[in-house]
Short mmCIF file of C-alpha atoms in Angstrom, two decimals:
data_model
loop_
_atom_site.label_atom_id
_atom_site.label_comp_id
_atom_site.label_asym_id
_atom_site.label_seq_id
_atom_site.Cartn_x
_atom_site.Cartn_y
_atom_site.Cartn_z
CA MET M 1447 23.53 63.59 37.65
CA ASN M 1448 24.58 60.24 39.05
CA SER M 1449 28.06 61.37 40.09
CA MET M 1450 27.04 62.47 43.61
CA PRO M 1451 25.34 59.19 44.62
CA MET M 1452 28.29 57.29 43.16
CA LYS M 1453 30.77 59.35 45.20
CA VAL M 1454 28.72 58.77 48.35
CA PHE M 1455 28.62 55.06 47.59
CA LEU M 1456 32.41 54.91 47.11
CA VAL M 1457 33.06 56.85 50.32
CA VAL M 1458 30.71 54.64 52.35
CA THR M 1459 32.21 51.48 50.84
CA THR M 1460 35.77 52.63 51.57
CA ILE M 1461 34.93 53.52 55.17
CA SER M 1462 33.22 50.15 55.62
CA LEU M 1463 36.26 48.29 54.32
CA ILE M 1464 38.58 50.22 56.63
CA ILE M 1465 36.37 49.53 59.63
CA SER M 1466 36.18 45.84 58.74
CA LEU M 1467 39.96 45.62 58.38
CA LEU M 1468 40.54 47.36 61.71
CA PHE M 1469 38.00 45.08 63.38
CA PHE M 1470 39.72 41.94 62.10
CA MET M 1471 43.15 43.22 63.09
CA TYR M 1472 41.85 44.21 66.51
CA SER M 1473 40.06 40.91 67.06
CA MET M 1474 42.91 38.66 65.89
CA PRO M 1475 44.22 36.63 68.81
CA CYS M 1476 47.76 37.29 69.97
CA THR M 1477 50.25 34.46 70.02
CA TYR M 1478 51.39 32.93 73.30
CA GLN M 1479 54.81 34.57 73.06
CA GLU M 1480 53.31 38.00 72.33
CA ARG M 1481 51.32 37.73 75.53
CA LEU M 1482 54.35 36.64 77.56
CA ASP M 1483 56.38 39.50 76.07
CA GLY M 1484 53.65 41.94 77.06
CA LYS M 1485 53.02 42.92 73.43
CA CYS M 1486 49.37 41.91 73.62
CA LYS M 1487 47.83 44.68 75.71
CA TYR M 1488 44.27 43.75 74.90
CA ASP M 1489 43.07 40.60 73.19
CA ARG M 1490 39.49 41.39 72.20
CA LYS M 1491 38.60 37.85 71.15
CA ASN M 1492 39.61 36.44 74.54
CA GLY M 1493 38.67 39.36 76.75
CA ILE M 1494 42.16 39.63 78.20
CA HIS M 1495 43.33 43.03 79.38
CA ASN M 1496 46.68 42.01 80.83
CA GLY M 1497 48.11 39.39 78.51
CA LYS M 1498 51.49 39.04 80.20
CA ALA M 1499 50.08 38.48 83.68
CA MET M 1500 47.34 36.17 82.44
CA TYR M 1501 49.61 33.89 80.45
CA SER M 1502 52.41 33.92 82.98
CA SER M 1503 49.94 32.55 85.50
CA THR M 1504 48.66 30.00 82.98
CA LEU M 1505 52.20 28.83 82.25
CA LYS M 1506 52.89 28.59 85.96
CA ARG M 1507 49.75 26.50 86.43
CA ILE M 1508 50.73 24.20 83.53
CA LYS M 1509 54.13 23.58 85.10
CA GLU M 1510 52.73 23.06 88.59
CA LEU M 1511 50.19 20.48 87.42
CA ASN M 1512 52.72 18.69 85.22
CA LYS M 1513 55.73 18.70 87.57
CA GLU M 1514 56.79 15.16 86.64
CA LEU M 1515 56.88 16.03 82.96
CA PHE M 1516 58.70 19.35 83.33
CA SER M 1517 61.21 17.84 85.78
CA GLN M 1518 62.33 15.44 83.02
CA VAL M 1519 62.58 17.97 80.20
CA PRO M 1520 65.50 20.46 80.31
CA HIS M 1521 65.26 24.14 79.45
CA LYS M 1522 67.87 23.77 76.71
CA PHE M 1523 68.30 20.98 74.17
CA LEU M 1524 71.26 19.59 72.25
CA LYS M 1525 72.00 22.12 69.51
CA GLU M 1526 73.12 19.62 66.88
CA TYR M 1527 69.67 18.00 66.59
CA LYS M 1528 66.52 19.27 64.93
CA ASN M 1529 64.42 17.45 67.52
CA PRO M 1530 64.40 18.64 71.12
CA CYS M 1531 66.92 16.04 72.43
CA TRP M 1532 68.87 15.62 75.65
CA TYR M 1533 70.56 13.08 77.93
CA ASN M 1534 68.73 12.39 81.16
CA ASN M 1535 70.29 11.65 84.56
CA SER M 1536 70.70 7.99 83.60
CA ASP M 1537 72.55 9.03 80.44
CA HIS M 1538 69.65 7.88 78.25
CA PHE M 1539 69.29 9.79 75.01
CA ILE M 1540 65.72 11.18 74.74
CA CYS M 1541 63.97 13.21 72.08
CA LEU M 1542 60.57 14.86 71.82
CA PRO M 1543 58.95 15.27 68.38
CA TYR M 1544 60.19 17.92 65.97
CA PHE M 1545 56.76 18.02 64.32
CA TYR M 1546 53.22 16.91 65.07
CA ILE M 1547 50.36 15.95 62.81
CA VAL M 1548 47.67 16.82 65.34
CA GLY M 1549 44.48 16.17 63.40
CA PHE M 1550 42.05 15.29 62.33
CA PRO M 1551 40.93 11.63 62.33
CA LYS M 1552 39.84 10.18 58.96
CA CYS M 1553 41.40 13.11 57.08
CA GLY M 1554 44.30 11.32 55.38
CA THR M 1555 46.83 11.75 58.19
CA THR M 1556 48.04 8.13 58.05
CA ASP M 1557 48.80 8.44 54.35
CA ILE M 1558 50.69 11.72 54.57
CA TRP M 1559 52.54 10.43 57.64
CA ASP M 1560 53.66 7.44 55.56
CA LYS M 1561 54.93 9.73 52.81
CA ILE M 1562 56.76 12.06 55.21
CA THR M 1563 58.52 9.20 56.97
CA GLN M 1564 59.89 7.92 53.64
CA HIS M 1565 62.15 10.98 53.47
CA PRO M 1566 65.72 9.85 54.24
CA HIS M 1567 66.08 12.54 56.92
CA VAL M 1568 62.97 11.50 58.85
CA VAL M 1569 63.25 8.67 61.36
CA GLU M 1570 60.40 6.19 60.96
CA THR M 1571 59.28 5.56 64.53
CA LYS M 1572 57.78 2.25 65.60
CA PHE M 1573 54.31 3.76 65.97
CA LYS M 1574 52.51 6.57 64.19
CA GLU M 1575 50.64 7.58 67.35
CA TYR M 1576 52.71 7.54 70.49
CA GLN M 1577 50.25 9.65 72.50
CA TRP M 1578 53.20 11.68 73.80
CA TRP M 1579 51.16 13.64 76.26
CA ALA M 1580 50.36 10.48 78.16
CA ARG M 1581 54.02 10.83 79.22
CA ARG M 1582 55.48 8.41 76.71
CA TYR M 1583 58.82 9.21 75.12
CA GLU M 1584 60.83 7.85 72.23
CA ARG M 1585 63.91 6.16 73.69
CA ARG M 1586 66.25 4.94 70.99
CA GLY M 1587 69.84 4.88 69.90
CA ARG M 1588 71.47 8.15 68.99
CA PRO M 1589 70.25 9.11 65.48
CA PRO M 1590 72.26 11.10 62.92
CA SER M 1591 72.07 14.80 63.73
CA GLU M 1592 70.44 15.77 60.41
CA THR M 1593 67.45 13.47 60.95
CA MET M 1594 64.17 14.25 62.68
CA MET M 1595 61.16 12.42 64.02
CA GLY M 1596 57.57 13.39 64.58
CA ASP M 1597 54.30 12.21 66.03
CA ALA M 1598 50.87 11.85 64.45
CA SER M 1599 48.61 11.13 67.42
CA MET M 1600 45.15 12.11 66.24
CA THR M 1601 43.93 13.11 69.69
CA THR M 1602 46.56 15.84 70.14
CA GLY M 1603 44.74 18.54 68.21
CA TRP M 1604 41.29 18.35 69.75
CA TYR M 1605 40.93 15.91 72.66
CA LEU M 1606 41.39 16.88 76.30
CA PRO M 1607 40.97 14.23 79.01
CA PRO M 1608 38.56 14.92 81.89
CA SER M 1609 41.49 15.46 84.28
CA TRP M 1610 42.83 18.30 82.08
CA LEU M 1611 39.40 19.90 81.86
CA SER M 1612 39.03 19.85 85.64
CA ASP M 1613 42.51 21.34 86.11
CA PHE M 1614 42.29 24.10 83.49
CA GLU M 1615 38.66 25.10 83.41
CA ILE M 1616 37.88 28.17 85.48
CA ASP M 1617 34.26 29.26 85.74
CA GLY M 1618 33.41 27.24 82.65
CA GLU M 1619 36.23 28.79 80.57
CA LEU M 1620 39.15 26.67 79.39
CA VAL M 1621 42.37 28.64 80.02
CA ALA M 1622 44.84 26.19 78.44
CA THR M 1623 44.88 23.27 76.00
CA THR M 1624 47.45 20.75 74.77
CA ALA M 1625 48.76 23.49 72.46
CA ASP M 1626 49.85 25.50 75.52
CA LEU M 1627 51.55 22.46 77.05
CA ILE M 1628 53.51 21.60 73.89
CA TYR M 1629 54.54 25.23 73.43
CA ALA M 1630 55.69 25.49 77.03
CA LEU M 1631 57.92 22.44 76.52
CA THR M 1632 59.06 22.86 72.92
CA PRO M 1633 58.19 26.31 71.53
CA SER M 1634 59.82 25.59 68.15
CA ALA M 1635 57.60 22.56 67.38
CA LYS M 1636 55.99 22.47 63.94
CA ILE M 1637 52.27 21.64 63.76
CA ILE M 1638 50.41 20.10 60.81
CA PHE M 1639 46.62 19.90 60.42
CA MET M 1640 44.71 17.94 57.79
CA LEU M 1641 41.09 18.93 57.19
CA ARG M 1642 38.26 17.33 55.27
CA ASP M 1643 34.57 17.95 54.69
CA PRO M 1644 33.37 17.30 58.27
CA ILE M 1645 30.28 15.44 57.07
CA GLU M 1646 32.29 13.00 54.95
CA ARG M 1647 34.83 12.66 57.75
CA LEU M 1648 32.08 11.69 60.19
CA TYR M 1649 30.53 9.15 57.84
CA SER M 1650 33.94 7.66 57.12
CA GLY M 1651 34.53 7.36 60.86
CA TYR M 1652 31.20 5.64 61.30
CA ILE M 1653 31.98 3.10 58.56
CA PHE M 1654 35.40 2.45 60.10
CA SER M 1655 33.93 1.94 63.59
CA ARG M 1656 31.25 -0.43 62.32
CA ARG M 1657 33.55 -2.80 60.45
CA GLY M 1658 32.10 -6.30 60.70
CA SER M 1659 28.99 -5.05 62.51
CA GLN M 1660 25.58 -6.26 61.41
CA GLN M 1661 24.03 -3.02 62.71
CA LYS M 1662 25.86 -0.84 60.19
CA SER M 1663 23.35 1.04 58.03
CA ALA M 1664 22.50 4.51 56.80
CA GLU M 1665 19.46 4.40 59.11
CA ASP M 1666 21.62 3.55 62.13
CA PHE M 1667 23.98 6.42 61.27
CA HIS M 1668 21.01 8.77 60.95
CA ASN M 1669 19.68 7.81 64.39
CA LEU M 1670 23.08 8.40 66.00
CA VAL M 1671 23.48 11.77 64.28
CA GLU M 1672 20.01 12.89 65.35
CA LYS M 1673 20.72 12.05 68.99
CA VAL M 1674 24.13 13.72 69.12
CA VAL M 1675 23.12 16.90 67.28
CA LYS M 1676 20.12 17.30 69.57
CA CYS M 1677 22.36 16.77 72.58
CA LEU M 1678 24.93 19.34 71.37
CA HIS M 1679 22.25 21.94 70.68
CA GLN M 1680 21.04 21.45 74.25
CA CYS M 1681 24.60 21.81 75.52
CA MET M 1682 25.10 25.07 73.61
CA LYS M 1683 21.97 26.51 75.20
CA VAL M 1684 23.60 26.11 78.61
CA HIS M 1685 27.33 26.46 77.84
CA ASN M 1686 29.43 28.26 75.27
CA THR M 1687 30.30 26.45 72.04
CA ARG M 1688 33.94 25.91 72.97
CA TYR M 1689 32.89 24.15 76.17
CA CYS M 1690 30.68 21.75 74.21
CA ALA M 1691 33.41 21.11 71.64
CA TYR M 1692 36.01 20.03 74.18
CA HIS M 1693 33.68 18.08 76.45
CA THR M 1694 33.60 15.11 74.11
CA ASN M 1695 31.79 12.95 76.68
CA ILE M 1696 28.96 15.44 77.02
CA CYS M 1697 26.67 13.36 74.79
CA GLN M 1698 27.56 9.88 75.99
CA ASN M 1699 24.03 9.50 77.32
CA ALA M 1700 22.86 9.87 73.73
CA SER M 1701 24.00 6.24 73.29
CA THR M 1702 26.23 6.96 70.31
CA ASN M 1703 28.98 4.71 69.09
CA ILE M 1704 30.38 7.01 66.40
CA VAL M 1705 34.12 6.44 66.66
CA ASP M 1706 35.00 10.09 66.04
CA THR M 1707 32.67 12.50 67.73
CA ILE M 1708 30.75 15.13 65.82
CA GLN M 1709 32.63 17.74 67.85
CA THR M 1710 35.87 16.85 66.05
CA GLY M 1711 34.50 18.40 62.85
CA MET M 1712 34.12 21.80 64.57
CA TYR M 1713 37.63 22.49 63.27
CA VAL M 1714 37.74 26.24 63.71
CA ILE M 1715 37.39 26.03 67.50
CA PHE M 1716 40.50 23.88 67.80
CA LEU M 1717 42.52 25.78 65.18
CA ARG M 1718 41.90 29.02 67.03
CA ASP M 1719 43.50 27.60 70.17
CA TRP M 1720 46.60 26.43 68.29
CA PHE M 1721 46.93 29.67 66.35
CA LYS M 1722 46.72 31.63 69.62
CA VAL M 1723 49.76 29.75 70.87
CA PHE M 1724 52.10 29.12 67.94
CA PRO M 1725 53.44 31.62 65.39
CA ARG M 1726 51.85 31.29 61.95
CA ASP M 1727 55.06 30.00 60.33
CA GLN M 1728 55.00 26.97 62.63
CA LEU M 1729 51.50 25.92 61.53
CA HIS M 1730 50.61 24.14 58.30
CA VAL M 1731 47.03 23.37 57.25
CA ILE M 1732 46.27 20.91 54.44
CA LEU M 1733 42.96 20.01 52.82
CA LEU M 1734 42.48 16.33 52.00
CA ASP M 1735 41.17 17.36 48.57
CA HIS M 1736 44.44 19.21 47.89
CA TRP M 1737 46.41 16.15 48.92
CA HIS M 1738 44.40 13.95 46.54
CA ASP M 1739 44.38 16.40 43.61
CA HIS M 1740 47.91 17.83 43.92
CA PRO M 1741 50.03 15.28 45.82
CA MET M 1742 53.40 16.44 44.47
CA ARG M 1743 52.74 20.11 45.18
CA THR M 1744 51.35 19.31 48.63
CA LEU M 1745 54.28 17.06 49.56
CA ASN M 1746 56.75 19.71 48.39
CA ALA M 1747 55.02 22.25 50.63
CA VAL M 1748 55.19 19.87 53.60
CA TYR M 1749 58.90 19.21 53.04
CA LYS M 1750 59.56 22.93 52.78
CA PHE M 1751 57.56 23.57 55.95
CA LEU M 1752 59.59 20.93 57.82
CA GLN M 1753 62.82 22.35 56.34
CA LEU M 1754 63.62 19.07 54.61
CA ASP M 1755 65.71 18.92 51.46
CA MET M 1756 63.82 18.15 48.28
CA ILE M 1757 64.50 14.66 46.97
CA GLU M 1758 63.44 14.80 43.33
CA ASP M 1759 64.65 11.28 42.53
CA ASN M 1760 62.61 9.62 45.27
CA LYS M 1761 59.49 11.79 45.30
CA LYS M 1762 57.58 9.93 42.59
CA LYS M 1763 58.48 6.62 44.19
CA ILE M 1764 57.18 7.90 47.54
CA LEU M 1765 53.93 9.18 46.03
CA ASN M 1766 53.36 5.89 44.22
CA ARG M 1767 53.26 4.00 47.51
CA THR M 1768 49.92 2.43 48.40
CA VAL M 1769 47.48 4.89 49.99
CA LYS M 1770 47.44 4.11 53.70
CA ASN M 1771 44.32 3.54 55.78
CA ALA M 1772 42.02 4.26 52.84
CA ARG M 1773 38.42 3.19 53.26
CA SER M 1774 37.51 0.12 51.26
CA SER M 1775 35.21 0.96 48.35
CA LYS M 1776 33.29 -2.20 49.25
CA ASP M 1777 32.35 -0.65 52.61
CA ARG M 1778 30.75 2.33 50.88
CA ILE M 1779 29.04 0.15 48.27
CA ASP M 1780 27.63 -2.17 50.94
CA LEU M 1781 26.38 0.70 53.06
CA GLY M 1782 25.49 3.23 50.39
CA ASP M 1783 25.37 7.00 50.85
CA MET M 1784 24.00 8.57 53.98
CA LEU M 1785 20.34 9.50 53.90
CA PRO M 1786 19.61 12.97 52.42
CA VAL M 1787 17.83 13.95 55.64
CA THR M 1788 20.98 13.04 57.62
CA ARG M 1789 23.12 15.22 55.37
CA ASP M 1790 20.66 18.10 55.84
CA ILE M 1791 20.95 17.81 59.63
CA LEU M 1792 24.75 17.81 59.47
CA ASP M 1793 24.84 20.60 56.87
CA ASN M 1794 22.82 22.83 59.20
CA PHE M 1795 24.94 21.87 62.21
CA TYR M 1796 28.34 22.43 60.61
CA LEU M 1797 27.42 25.50 58.50
CA PRO M 1798 28.32 28.19 61.10
CA PHE M 1799 31.60 26.44 61.95
CA ASN M 1800 32.54 26.09 58.28
CA ASN M 1801 31.77 29.77 57.68
CA ASP M 1802 33.88 30.77 60.68
CA LEU M 1803 36.66 28.53 59.42
CA MET M 1804 36.69 30.27 56.04
CA ASP M 1805 36.88 33.67 57.72
CA PHE M 1806 39.59 32.43 60.05
CA VAL M 1807 41.92 31.01 57.40
CA HIS M 1808 41.38 34.12 55.27
CA ILE M 1809 42.61 36.31 58.11
CA HIS M 1810 45.55 34.02 58.93
CA GLY M 1811 46.89 33.55 55.43
CA GLY M 1812 44.77 30.78 53.99
CA ILE M 1813 45.13 27.05 53.63
CA SER M 1814 48.64 25.80 52.98
CA ASN M 1815 49.03 24.14 49.60
#
C-alpha cells in the first residue's frame, strides 16, 4: 500500500537532485582562460553573455592602466627557473613570485610562511610582505634554477586601493581585481589562502592593534563592532554586498580602529574572484584549525601543491620551530573573552557568508588538507 507514495517520493527526490546539480554546474563561474578561449558562452553568476569579448576588454584595460608594469615584464620568462624570471634592459636579473599567500590576516600565514621558507629549495626573501603590486620587485643575485621564492603580502587577496576601484568599477560593478592583474602577468602563479573563524580572526586583530593601549577592553571591541556592522548593513541596503566588501574605507566614519576590517572575514566574496581567474589546481585553501591539528599532513600538502620535494629528515625540525606571530596568551587573559552580545552580533553578520563559503568549497572540491 505504501509502495506508490514511496516511488513518487524517490522520483521527486531524484529529479530535485538532478536539477540542483545542473543549477550548480550552470552557475559555476568560468575561469579567466575559459573566457578568453571563448569556452564560457554564458556565465550565469556574473551575467556575462560574451565571455571572450568581455574579458579581452578587461585585460586590455588592465594593461592600459598599468603600462609601466607591463612594459617591464616580458611575455616569456627564462625556462630554467620556476619563478617568472628575466633580465631587463640593464641586464638586471628580476623575478616575480612563484607563489603567493594572499590571505587572510591573523590566520596563521606568518607561521606557515616561516615553515615553507625553511625548505632548501625556497629562497627566504628579506621580507615576508613585499607588497608586489605597489610595483616593488625582488632584485637579487642569480639563484640556483631549482629554487623558488614567494610573497605573503596579506593585502593581496582582499584589499583594493581607491585608485583601483575608480579605474575598474563600472556602474558600481567591479570588473577586475588583483587576481586578474596577477593572472595577466603570471598565469602559472600558485595561490594559497589560509582561513580561520572570522569572529576569532577579528578579535585577534583587535588585540594585536591595541597592544600597549589603555583603551583595550571587551567593551571597546563591542562598541567598534556595533558601529561597523550597522554601517555595513546600511551600505548593503544601497549597494551590492561585493561593493561593500571591497570598499574597506566605507565605514571610516564609524570611528573604528580595528586593524583588520570586518569585511576581510567575508571570505567567500574574495575567494570567488580568485577562483574565477585561476584554475582550481593553482589554488590551495587551508584552515588554521587543520594547520594546528595536523601540521605534518598540512605541510606535506603545501609542499606537494608547490611541487617541492619532500624532505623527511628536515620536516620534524621545521615543524618544531617556534610558532611565528602567535598571540600572547597574556593578551587574552588580560582582556578576557569578547562579550556574548558581541559574539551574537558577529555570528548573525557572518552567518550568510559562512554558509555561502561552505557551499562554494563543496562545489569547488573542498578545503585542501
